[in-house]
Amino acid sequence: MRQKTRGNLPSELGGFIGRGGELDALGRLLDSSRLVTVTGVGGVGKSRLVLAAARAVSEPDGELPQERYCDGVWLAELAAVRDPALLEIALSEALGLTDHTTRPPRTVLAEHLAGRRLLLVLDGFEQLVDETAELVRELLRHSPGLRVLAAGRRPLALDGELAFPLAPLDGEASLALLTARASAADPAFRVAGADRAALAELCARLDGIPLALELAAARLRVLSPAQVLARLEDRFALLTGGVRGVLPRHRALRTAIGWSHELCTPAERLLWARLSVFAGQFDLDAAEYVCAGPDLPVDSVLDLVGELLAQSLLVREESPAGVRYRMLETVRVYGAGWLESTGDTGRLRRRHRDWYMGLATWCETDWFSPRQEEVAALVEAELPNLRLALECCLDDPEEVHLGQYLAGTLWFYWAGCGRLTEGRHWLDRSLECRESGTPTTTALPADEPSRLKALWVLGYVCALQGDAVAATSALYECRDGAARSGNALAAAYAVHRLGCLALVSDDMERAGELLGSALERYRDAGELNSNVLMCQVELGMALAFQGEPAGALSLCEEVREICEERGERWTKAYALYVLAYAALDAGATPEARRLLTECVEINHAFHDLVGLVLALELLALVTVAEGDAAEAAVLQGAAEPLWDGVGLRLFGSGYFNAPRLMCQERAGEVLGAERYAAYAADGRKLSREALVGRALDAGTGTGRESGKPAAPRRGRRVSTSL
């Protein structure tokens, strides 16, 4: 039985109608070329076709495609990406990569893809066509097992690319799509003999463009086919005018959307235009805040959203963050044009920015609460809008300080949810804007709180990436600026992160001094949050590494109690790591395993790669101490590739490195070098999800995904002393 191909393709909703021939032809092109681009006018069905083709090869009938795409079929939706610097990050996200290093994201992508065989589906790259083409060229050149299936209004214009122009649906397929969507909107819909001619004429007038047909189908819920056709005819001359030389199909789509726009009430049109300022998904609260005003009462927004949903102008989606809405890109662009014509775009973008600054502030506060995982899911869902808000701040020299505040406020997401690379991108940009000397009409002090916050967060991110030079520079600047301005809280954060930097640099005496000083500063300022507790955990680490387990246990037990009382889990995971370290040192391997199992589970849930790999390394040592050297070797081997995404292996630290070296030595003594290497190689083949599942299941004696059973628990027991 073949293993199901891995990937991230969404399930098909609504059925796939009328493209059987195109689907077969596209499959043949993929067999003969490593780059195929489906092109066509907006709304013609490019996205659905490439997704259908991708699904077809993800569970193929024959063996060849399965072998060709044995590493999965992955979708990267790029329509919401506007900043070229985020293109590689978006592709990394789509592939499920987490990288905390200072390596360029393009290098990370290339290294990940180099030895893999997979299909990468790119959708919505038009706004970054040149940058996308350059990236695809480089990835294809260095990844012989990679194939790319793209969908856009124009080809990428690369050597070896096969363009697949997608024509509108023919008459029969158009009618089938129109009637299917009308029946879905209204189960009572029936095609009577007299209506068939009107429906066929409607399909012809809309040139078989699927988006246009679906918009028309929504109207068939309240109008007869003849009425729909008549209303379209009434506005045809007005809505097909415009720039000379525009293709008829472009005009037909514009007719369909413009016709839907004309059929909307003035309030619906106004909301449509204002909703165009959102990127990706949004929720009702955001829509009410951003879009409401004297001409659009807040209590009317819910009903208007319902009307736009009924007309297929909005899409309702379920997400881990709850019910959300999304506007199809073509519909959004049309609304944005109307908003621009009213001269209200700037005001709406600022309201959008204000909402997401408020959201980030609330999320930072709520991170230290039982809603921590909810906050992580919400920020993940809102990331396209948060990026747009950051762009809005940094595009205006007068509002750079707001960008610094927003980038700094999201520290918990950058550090706690595996987003170090993107966090550094925004922090660097926000700080460079001020340093660039861009003139402003409002003179802002260099030591303002927003800048100091961005500096200590940047120092934190750089330290976790293993970039000690950049971390030191940012933290010293923050500390000195805090001293000049009398900002005691910023000074505490700077001292704390300098202590963290000393910790990962193996300067334990200095780490203890700085972390202890930071804790005193936090207490004097009345500060208590995840950062403060993390400082206490890091001080516990310094004590544990220096052979003072009693002090480490006291500090981390207190942190665990506070975390359990407050519902905080992210910092708790690090406290569990220190407690497990002390338990293993005392020979209490069952307790160490219990603590590390919870630690792994939490870190994986938050995508915290640093915490995850530290816990896995220590769990491997626990496993060899229990007598299962083979399973320890598998876990150890599987953890090794994770460090490539963290940065400098174990921060170059002898203290953090000790469990890994001990595990290798002790497991190697039991297995021998050759068998140890074989089990470790098995581990390196595991996906992160499989590795975590195996770690959580370790000790049961059951078979593992690697195909080799866990070694029986026999043979020489090893010392547990660290």
Tab-separated table of C-alpha atoms in Angstrom, residues 14-436:
chain	number	residue	atom	x	y	z
A	14	GLY	CA	-18.464	23.130	-4.874
A	15	GLY	CA	-17.332	20.614	-7.476
A	16	PHE	CA	-15.254	20.944	-10.631
A	17	ILE	CA	-17.335	21.380	-13.770
A	18	GLY	CA	-16.505	21.411	-17.458
A	19	ARG	CA	-12.700	21.185	-17.548
A	20	GLY	CA	-12.056	17.461	-18.103
A	21	GLY	CA	-10.186	17.972	-21.370
A	22	GLU	CA	-8.069	20.799	-20.010
A	23	LEU	CA	-7.266	18.750	-16.917
A	24	ASP	CA	-5.994	15.832	-19.004
A	25	ALA	CA	-3.951	18.148	-21.222
A	26	LEU	CA	-2.419	19.883	-18.214
A	27	GLY	CA	-1.447	16.523	-16.754
A	28	ARG	CA	0.383	15.634	-19.973
A	29	LEU	CA	2.264	18.939	-19.927
A	30	LEU	CA	3.399	18.286	-16.374
A	31	ASP	CA	4.785	14.959	-17.547
A	32	SER	CA	6.963	16.713	-20.118
A	33	SER	CA	7.995	19.972	-18.442
A	34	ARG	CA	9.244	21.071	-15.049
A	35	LEU	CA	7.464	24.438	-15.312
A	36	VAL	CA	3.907	24.817	-16.558
A	37	THR	CA	1.990	28.087	-16.230
A	38	VAL	CA	-1.775	28.285	-16.713
A	39	THR	CA	-2.603	31.748	-18.025
A	40	GLY	CA	-5.826	33.578	-18.628
A	41	VAL	CA	-8.045	36.478	-17.704
A	42	GLY	CA	-9.067	36.967	-14.090
A	43	GLY	CA	-12.057	34.816	-13.225
A	44	VAL	CA	-11.515	32.271	-15.996
A	45	GLY	CA	-10.820	29.453	-13.514
A	46	LYS	CA	-7.017	29.224	-13.432
A	47	SER	CA	-6.825	28.589	-9.697
A	48	ARG	CA	-9.406	25.832	-9.729
A	49	LEU	CA	-7.793	24.109	-12.673
A	50	VAL	CA	-4.291	24.007	-11.189
A	51	LEU	CA	-5.677	22.805	-7.863
A	52	ALA	CA	-7.620	20.057	-9.629
A	53	ALA	CA	-4.472	19.060	-11.527
A	54	ALA	CA	-2.475	19.084	-8.296
A	55	ARG	CA	-5.047	16.895	-6.561
A	56	ALA	CA	-4.964	14.489	-9.503
A	57	VAL	CA	-1.232	13.863	-9.093
A	58	SER	CA	-1.298	13.838	-5.284
A	59	GLU	CA	-3.284	10.587	-5.320
A	60	PRO	CA	-2.442	9.125	-8.743
A	61	ASP	CA	-3.628	5.864	-10.280
A	62	GLY	CA	-0.199	5.063	-11.645
A	63	GLU	CA	3.155	4.689	-9.952
A	64	LEU	CA	5.222	7.229	-11.885
A	65	PRO	CA	3.609	10.427	-10.553
A	66	GLN	CA	3.779	9.045	-7.014
A	67	GLU	CA	7.506	8.512	-7.416
A	68	ARG	CA	7.914	11.901	-9.062
A	69	TYR	CA	6.122	13.734	-6.240
A	70	CYS	CA	7.083	11.471	-3.351
A	71	ASP	CA	7.820	14.552	-1.190
A	72	GLY	CA	4.368	15.998	-1.699
A	73	VAL	CA	2.290	18.527	-3.582
A	74	TRP	CA	2.364	21.995	-2.000
A	75	LEU	CA	0.285	25.114	-2.687
A	76	ALA	CA	1.648	28.653	-2.193
A	77	GLU	CA	-1.027	31.345	-2.509
A	78	LEU	CA	0.774	34.599	-3.244
A	79	ALA	CA	-2.025	37.063	-4.026
A	80	ALA	CA	-1.760	38.751	-0.605
A	81	VAL	CA	2.047	39.129	-0.797
A	82	ARG	CA	3.027	42.643	-1.821
A	83	ASP	CA	6.546	43.010	-0.408
A	84	PRO	CA	9.155	41.228	-2.569
A	85	ALA	CA	11.183	40.489	0.545
A	86	LEU	CA	8.337	38.300	1.824
A	87	LEU	CA	8.097	36.131	-1.291
A	88	GLU	CA	10.601	33.541	-0.103
A	89	ILE	CA	9.045	33.601	3.361
A	90	ALA	CA	5.608	32.924	1.858
A	91	LEU	CA	6.964	29.920	-0.038
A	92	SER	CA	8.686	28.656	3.109
A	93	GLU	CA	5.400	28.926	4.991
A	94	ALA	CA	3.599	26.995	2.278
A	95	LEU	CA	6.192	24.217	2.483
A	96	GLY	CA	5.926	24.104	6.265
A	97	LEU	CA	9.506	25.295	6.818
A	98	THR	CA	10.551	26.992	10.032
A	99	ASP	CA	13.983	28.593	10.042
A	100	HIS	CA	15.417	30.691	12.860
A	101	THR	CA	18.808	31.308	11.292
A	102	THR	CA	20.265	34.412	9.697
A	103	ARG	CA	20.551	32.583	6.384
A	104	PRO	CA	18.641	34.265	3.549
A	105	PRO	CA	15.215	32.627	3.139
A	106	ARG	CA	16.096	31.894	-0.479
A	107	THR	CA	19.058	29.814	0.656
A	108	VAL	CA	16.855	27.932	3.092
A	109	LEU	CA	14.344	27.202	0.340
A	110	ALA	CA	17.003	26.052	-2.094
A	111	GLU	CA	18.623	23.744	0.450
A	112	HIS	CA	15.274	22.264	1.441
A	113	LEU	CA	14.251	21.560	-2.149
A	114	ALA	CA	17.641	20.435	-3.431
A	115	GLY	CA	17.220	16.733	-2.717
A	116	ARG	CA	13.434	16.473	-2.857
A	117	ARG	CA	10.915	15.449	-5.513
A	118	LEU	CA	7.766	17.500	-5.259
A	119	LEU	CA	5.270	19.676	-7.097
A	120	LEU	CA	5.030	23.334	-6.070
A	121	VAL	CA	1.815	25.112	-7.077
A	122	LEU	CA	2.051	28.923	-7.295
A	123	ASP	CA	-1.137	30.978	-7.483
A	124	GLY	CA	-1.579	34.745	-7.677
A	125	PHE	CA	1.945	36.012	-8.450
A	126	GLU	CA	1.038	38.825	-10.889
A	127	GLN	CA	1.980	41.672	-8.562
A	128	LEU	CA	5.483	40.169	-8.128
A	129	VAL	CA	5.969	38.532	-11.511
A	130	ASP	CA	9.621	39.509	-11.973
A	131	GLU	CA	10.627	38.496	-8.460
A	132	THR	CA	8.673	35.251	-8.730
A	133	ALA	CA	10.295	34.408	-12.062
A	134	GLU	CA	13.774	34.991	-10.668
A	135	LEU	CA	13.067	32.820	-7.624
A	136	VAL	CA	11.510	30.001	-9.649
A	137	ARG	CA	14.458	30.024	-12.061
A	138	GLU	CA	16.920	29.640	-9.186
A	139	LEU	CA	14.934	26.931	-7.425
A	140	LEU	CA	14.492	24.882	-10.591
A	141	ARG	CA	18.186	25.209	-11.412
A	142	HIS	CA	19.283	23.858	-8.019
A	143	SER	CA	16.462	21.360	-7.424
A	144	PRO	CA	16.324	18.708	-10.162
A	145	GLY	CA	13.390	16.930	-8.501
A	146	LEU	CA	11.218	20.073	-8.355
A	147	ARG	CA	8.337	20.801	-10.725
A	148	VAL	CA	6.311	24.002	-10.666
A	149	LEU	CA	2.692	24.474	-11.706
A	150	ALA	CA	1.756	28.166	-11.741
A	151	ALA	CA	-1.443	30.127	-12.349
A	152	GLY	CA	-1.335	33.767	-13.434
A	153	ARG	CA	-2.540	36.274	-15.964
A	154	ARG	CA	0.800	36.113	-17.751
A	155	PRO	CA	3.605	33.559	-18.053
A	156	LEU	CA	6.800	33.800	-16.026
A	157	ALA	CA	8.760	33.966	-19.318
A	158	LEU	CA	11.437	31.467	-18.287
A	159	ASP	CA	13.358	29.045	-20.457
A	160	GLY	CA	11.631	25.684	-20.600
A	161	GLU	CA	8.294	27.067	-19.432
A	162	LEU	CA	5.185	25.662	-21.085
A	163	ALA	CA	2.309	28.145	-21.105
A	164	PHE	CA	-1.215	26.759	-21.026
A	165	PRO	CA	-3.703	29.488	-22.042
A	166	LEU	CA	-7.046	28.722	-20.417
A	167	ALA	CA	-10.042	29.611	-22.534
A	168	PRO	CA	-13.496	30.378	-21.128
A	169	LEU	CA	-15.989	27.528	-20.886
A	170	ASP	CA	-17.879	26.485	-23.992
A	171	GLY	CA	-21.635	26.839	-24.167
A	172	GLU	CA	-22.549	23.451	-22.742
A	173	ALA	CA	-20.065	23.658	-19.860
A	174	SER	CA	-21.094	27.270	-19.147
A	175	LEU	CA	-24.717	26.235	-18.856
A	176	ALA	CA	-23.811	23.306	-16.619
A	177	LEU	CA	-21.814	25.557	-14.289
A	178	LEU	CA	-24.475	28.264	-14.191
A	179	THR	CA	-27.287	25.846	-13.373
A	180	ALA	CA	-25.199	23.943	-10.805
A	181	ARG	CA	-24.304	27.117	-8.928
A	182	ALA	CA	-27.868	28.423	-9.137
A	183	SER	CA	-29.177	25.140	-7.717
A	184	ALA	CA	-26.627	25.318	-4.905
A	185	ALA	CA	-27.797	28.837	-4.024
A	186	ASP	CA	-31.477	27.882	-4.272
A	187	PRO	CA	-32.400	24.177	-4.075
A	188	ALA	CA	-35.784	25.028	-5.580
A	189	PHE	CA	-34.164	26.311	-8.796
A	190	ARG	CA	-35.309	24.446	-11.894
A	191	VAL	CA	-34.597	24.988	-15.577
A	192	ALA	CA	-37.942	25.222	-17.346
A	193	GLY	CA	-38.152	24.998	-21.111
A	194	ALA	CA	-38.752	28.724	-21.515
A	195	ASP	CA	-35.771	29.568	-19.301
A	196	ARG	CA	-33.219	27.468	-21.156
A	197	ALA	CA	-32.863	29.914	-24.048
A	198	ALA	CA	-32.409	32.854	-21.648
A	199	LEU	CA	-29.794	30.949	-19.661
A	200	ALA	CA	-27.935	30.002	-22.842
A	201	GLU	CA	-27.992	33.642	-23.948
A	202	LEU	CA	-26.727	34.726	-20.540
A	203	CYS	CA	-23.819	32.288	-20.814
A	204	ALA	CA	-22.974	33.647	-24.259
A	205	ARG	CA	-23.133	37.280	-23.103
A	206	LEU	CA	-20.766	36.474	-20.235
A	207	ASP	CA	-18.377	34.700	-22.613
A	208	GLY	CA	-18.259	31.566	-20.468
A	209	ILE	CA	-16.099	33.144	-17.771
A	210	PRO	CA	-16.666	31.073	-14.615
A	211	LEU	CA	-16.486	33.966	-12.156
A	212	ALA	CA	-19.005	35.937	-14.211
A	213	LEU	CA	-21.293	32.902	-14.360
A	214	GLU	CA	-21.115	32.368	-10.618
A	215	LEU	CA	-21.964	36.004	-9.965
A	216	ALA	CA	-24.921	35.677	-12.295
A	217	ALA	CA	-26.011	32.444	-10.597
A	218	ALA	CA	-26.295	34.273	-7.295
A	219	ARG	CA	-28.878	36.603	-8.880
A	220	LEU	CA	-31.004	33.698	-10.084
A	221	ARG	CA	-32.092	33.216	-6.507
A	222	VAL	CA	-34.293	36.330	-6.733
A	223	LEU	CA	-34.636	36.983	-10.465
A	224	SER	CA	-35.795	34.862	-13.387
A	225	PRO	CA	-33.283	34.095	-16.162
A	226	ALA	CA	-35.108	36.553	-18.429
A	227	GLN	CA	-34.923	39.286	-15.790
A	228	VAL	CA	-31.219	38.673	-15.229
A	229	LEU	CA	-30.585	38.850	-18.960
A	230	ALA	CA	-32.620	42.036	-19.294
A	231	ARG	CA	-30.769	43.760	-16.465
A	232	LEU	CA	-27.454	42.768	-17.933
A	233	GLU	CA	-28.523	44.131	-21.300
A	234	ASP	CA	-29.585	47.446	-19.778
A	235	ARG	CA	-26.076	48.073	-18.489
A	236	PHE	CA	-24.039	46.435	-21.209
A	237	ALA	CA	-23.175	49.568	-23.144
A	238	LEU	CA	-22.194	51.470	-19.992
A	239	LEU	CA	-20.099	48.710	-18.451
A	240	THR	CA	-18.217	47.521	-21.550
A	241	GLY	CA	-16.837	50.954	-22.337
A	242	GLY	CA	-13.450	52.196	-21.238
A	243	VAL	CA	-9.896	51.990	-22.488
A	244	ARG	CA	-9.439	51.133	-26.167
A	245	GLY	CA	-7.808	47.829	-26.888
A	246	VAL	CA	-9.091	45.999	-23.810
A	247	LEU	CA	-9.804	42.372	-24.665
A	248	PRO	CA	-13.497	41.439	-24.940
A	249	ARG	CA	-13.066	38.842	-22.219
A	250	HIS	CA	-11.723	41.490	-19.885
A	251	ARG	CA	-14.737	43.604	-20.702
A	252	ALA	CA	-17.054	40.659	-20.114
A	253	LEU	CA	-15.638	40.067	-16.653
A	254	ARG	CA	-15.824	43.742	-15.925
A	255	THR	CA	-19.409	43.640	-17.108
A	256	ALA	CA	-20.241	40.808	-14.741
A	257	ILE	CA	-18.621	42.435	-11.720
A	258	GLY	CA	-19.784	45.891	-12.677
A	259	TRP	CA	-23.280	44.562	-13.187
A	260	SER	CA	-23.208	42.982	-9.713
A	261	HIS	CA	-21.952	46.327	-8.438
A	262	GLU	CA	-24.832	48.148	-10.111
A	263	LEU	CA	-27.358	45.733	-8.622
A	264	CYS	CA	-26.015	46.350	-5.117
A	265	THR	CA	-27.639	48.989	-2.944
A	266	PRO	CA	-25.557	52.124	-2.271
A	267	ALA	CA	-24.723	50.820	1.209
A	268	GLU	CA	-23.595	47.455	-0.196
A	269	ARG	CA	-21.388	49.198	-2.763
A	270	LEU	CA	-19.853	51.346	-0.047
A	271	LEU	CA	-19.051	48.336	2.126
A	272	TRP	CA	-17.659	46.456	-0.895
A	273	ALA	CA	-15.283	49.313	-1.625
A	274	ARG	CA	-14.169	49.660	1.979
A	275	LEU	CA	-13.651	45.939	2.504
A	276	SER	CA	-11.098	46.049	-0.319
A	277	VAL	CA	-8.519	47.441	2.152
A	278	PHE	CA	-8.240	44.020	3.820
A	279	ALA	CA	-5.651	41.463	2.725
A	280	GLY	CA	-6.752	37.855	2.883
A	281	GLN	CA	-9.279	36.972	5.565
A	282	PHE	CA	-10.952	39.294	8.062
A	283	ASP	CA	-13.609	38.943	10.741
A	284	LEU	CA	-16.812	40.839	11.430
A	285	ASP	CA	-15.338	42.925	14.258
A	286	ALA	CA	-12.610	44.223	11.970
A	287	ALA	CA	-15.108	44.983	9.196
A	288	GLU	CA	-17.339	46.915	11.595
A	289	TYR	CA	-14.477	49.020	12.958
A	290	VAL	CA	-12.713	49.750	9.685
A	291	CYS	CA	-15.714	50.261	7.416
A	292	ALA	CA	-18.385	51.874	9.599
A	293	GLY	CA	-18.938	55.611	9.724
A	294	PRO	CA	-21.658	58.270	9.608
A	295	ASP	CA	-22.635	57.073	6.125
A	296	LEU	CA	-22.457	53.376	7.096
A	297	PRO	CA	-23.776	52.722	10.631
A	298	VAL	CA	-21.926	50.019	12.513
A	299	ASP	CA	-25.138	48.101	13.258
A	300	SER	CA	-25.796	47.771	9.512
A	301	VAL	CA	-22.495	46.050	8.648
A	302	LEU	CA	-23.591	42.550	9.676
A	303	ASP	CA	-26.650	42.593	7.410
A	304	LEU	CA	-24.635	44.082	4.555
A	305	VAL	CA	-21.988	41.370	4.914
A	306	GLY	CA	-24.806	38.838	4.670
A	307	GLU	CA	-26.031	40.440	1.447
A	308	LEU	CA	-22.547	40.413	-0.104
A	309	LEU	CA	-22.229	36.736	0.874
A	310	ALA	CA	-25.565	35.972	-0.781
A	311	GLN	CA	-24.336	37.632	-3.980
A	312	SER	CA	-21.066	35.611	-3.996
A	313	LEU	CA	-19.049	38.794	-3.518
A	314	LEU	CA	-17.716	37.516	-0.194
A	315	VAL	CA	-16.702	34.003	0.829
A	316	ARG	CA	-17.298	32.680	4.342
A	317	GLU	CA	-14.515	30.452	5.700
A	318	GLU	CA	-13.956	28.498	8.900
A	319	SER	CA	-10.523	28.841	10.469
A	320	PRO	CA	-8.819	28.026	13.788
A	321	ALA	CA	-9.472	31.688	14.644
A	322	GLY	CA	-13.210	31.332	14.016
A	323	VAL	CA	-15.551	32.415	11.215
A	324	ARG	CA	-13.858	34.714	8.754
A	325	TYR	CA	-14.596	36.306	5.395
A	326	ARG	CA	-12.575	36.748	2.252
A	327	MET	CA	-13.086	38.686	-0.952
A	328	LEU	CA	-12.048	37.058	-4.216
A	329	GLU	CA	-9.025	38.911	-5.526
A	330	THR	CA	-10.700	40.094	-8.733
A	331	VAL	CA	-13.678	41.366	-6.753
A	332	ARG	CA	-11.350	43.045	-4.250
A	333	VAL	CA	-9.425	44.837	-6.981
A	334	TYR	CA	-12.673	46.115	-8.490
A	335	GLY	CA	-13.764	47.455	-5.103
A	336	ALA	CA	-10.351	49.031	-4.542
A	337	GLY	CA	-10.744	50.949	-7.798
A	338	TRP	CA	-14.045	52.394	-6.618
A	339	LEU	CA	-12.547	53.291	-3.253
A	340	GLU	CA	-9.653	55.047	-4.959
A	341	SER	CA	-12.077	57.026	-7.132
A	342	THR	CA	-13.725	58.398	-3.977
A	343	GLY	CA	-10.397	59.594	-2.597
A	344	ASP	CA	-10.983	57.633	0.612
A	345	THR	CA	-8.253	54.997	0.308
A	346	GLY	CA	-5.765	56.724	2.612
A	347	ARG	CA	-8.288	57.182	5.417
A	348	LEU	CA	-9.455	53.569	5.201
A	349	ARG	CA	-5.877	52.268	5.198
A	350	ARG	CA	-5.197	54.252	8.376
A	351	ARG	CA	-8.310	52.853	10.027
A	352	HIS	CA	-7.197	49.390	8.956
A	353	ARG	CA	-3.750	50.092	10.463
A	354	ASP	CA	-5.285	51.341	13.715
A	355	TRP	CA	-7.438	48.228	14.082
A	356	TYR	CA	-4.505	45.872	13.632
A	357	MET	CA	-2.270	47.875	15.955
A	358	GLY	CA	-5.004	47.509	18.547
A	359	LEU	CA	-5.311	43.805	17.763
A	360	ALA	CA	-1.562	43.304	18.216
A	361	THR	CA	-1.644	45.185	21.526
A	362	TRP	CA	-4.508	43.037	22.785
A	363	CYS	CA	-2.766	39.867	21.631
A	364	GLU	CA	0.464	40.821	23.411
A	365	THR	CA	-1.467	41.275	26.660
A	366	ASP	CA	-3.500	38.106	26.174
A	367	TRP	CA	-0.399	36.063	25.389
A	368	PHE	CA	0.061	35.859	29.162
A	369	SER	CA	-3.260	34.101	29.735
A	370	PRO	CA	-5.155	30.839	29.130
A	371	ARG	CA	-5.913	32.174	25.618
A	372	GLN	CA	-2.300	31.839	24.472
A	373	GLU	CA	-3.007	29.249	21.775
A	374	GLU	CA	-6.053	31.221	20.620
A	375	VAL	CA	-3.825	34.284	20.290
A	376	ALA	CA	-1.291	32.321	18.234
A	377	ALA	CA	-4.039	31.104	15.883
A	378	LEU	CA	-5.494	34.609	15.563
A	379	VAL	CA	-2.186	36.249	14.675
A	380	GLU	CA	-1.493	33.461	12.186
A	381	ALA	CA	-4.837	34.113	10.499
A	382	GLU	CA	-4.334	37.879	10.550
A	383	LEU	CA	-0.737	37.868	9.328
A	384	PRO	CA	-1.561	39.243	5.825
A	385	ASN	CA	-3.430	42.159	7.425
A	386	LEU	CA	-0.693	42.754	9.997
A	387	ARG	CA	1.832	42.888	7.168
A	388	LEU	CA	-0.360	45.418	5.376
A	389	ALA	CA	-0.567	47.503	8.554
A	390	LEU	CA	3.224	47.406	8.907
A	391	GLU	CA	3.591	48.533	5.296
A	392	CYS	CA	1.170	51.383	5.935
A	393	CYS	CA	3.262	52.572	8.886
A	394	LEU	CA	6.612	52.269	7.150
A	395	ASP	CA	5.425	53.914	3.914
A	396	ASP	CA	4.866	57.183	5.806
A	397	PRO	CA	7.963	58.826	7.369
A	398	GLU	CA	5.687	60.420	9.951
A	399	GLU	CA	4.475	57.036	11.175
A	400	VAL	CA	7.684	55.011	11.342
A	401	HIS	CA	7.398	54.999	15.137
A	402	LEU	CA	4.074	53.205	14.769
A	403	GLY	CA	5.784	50.566	12.639
A	404	GLN	CA	8.450	50.151	15.306
A	405	TYR	CA	5.753	49.766	17.927
A	406	LEU	CA	3.833	47.194	15.885
A	407	ALA	CA	6.922	45.156	14.953
A	408	GLY	CA	8.041	45.185	18.598
A	409	THR	CA	4.604	44.362	19.990
A	410	LEU	CA	4.543	41.149	17.932
A	411	TRP	CA	7.645	39.842	19.754
A	412	PHE	CA	5.644	36.930	21.162
A	413	TYR	CA	4.756	35.792	17.649
A	414	TRP	CA	8.224	36.210	16.171
A	415	ALA	CA	9.930	34.399	19.098
A	416	GLY	CA	7.179	32.106	20.322
A	417	CYS	CA	5.646	30.842	17.070
A	418	GLY	CA	8.642	30.160	14.856
A	419	ARG	CA	8.695	33.456	12.919
A	420	LEU	CA	12.172	34.756	13.679
A	421	THR	CA	13.111	35.406	10.046
A	422	GLU	CA	10.046	37.486	9.280
A	423	GLY	CA	10.229	39.248	12.627
A	424	ARG	CA	13.782	40.331	11.915
A	425	HIS	CA	12.723	41.568	8.480
A	426	TRP	CA	10.126	43.954	9.941
A	427	LEU	CA	12.257	45.013	12.908
A	428	ASP	CA	15.223	45.809	10.664
A	429	ARG	CA	12.983	47.748	8.268
A	430	SER	CA	11.344	49.777	11.004
A	431	LEU	CA	14.675	50.738	12.549
A	432	GLU	CA	16.351	51.433	9.202
A	433	CYS	CA	13.598	53.883	8.241
A	434	ARG	CA	14.645	56.234	11.012
A	435	GLU	CA	18.348	55.704	10.419
A	436	SER	CA	18.010	56.426	6.710
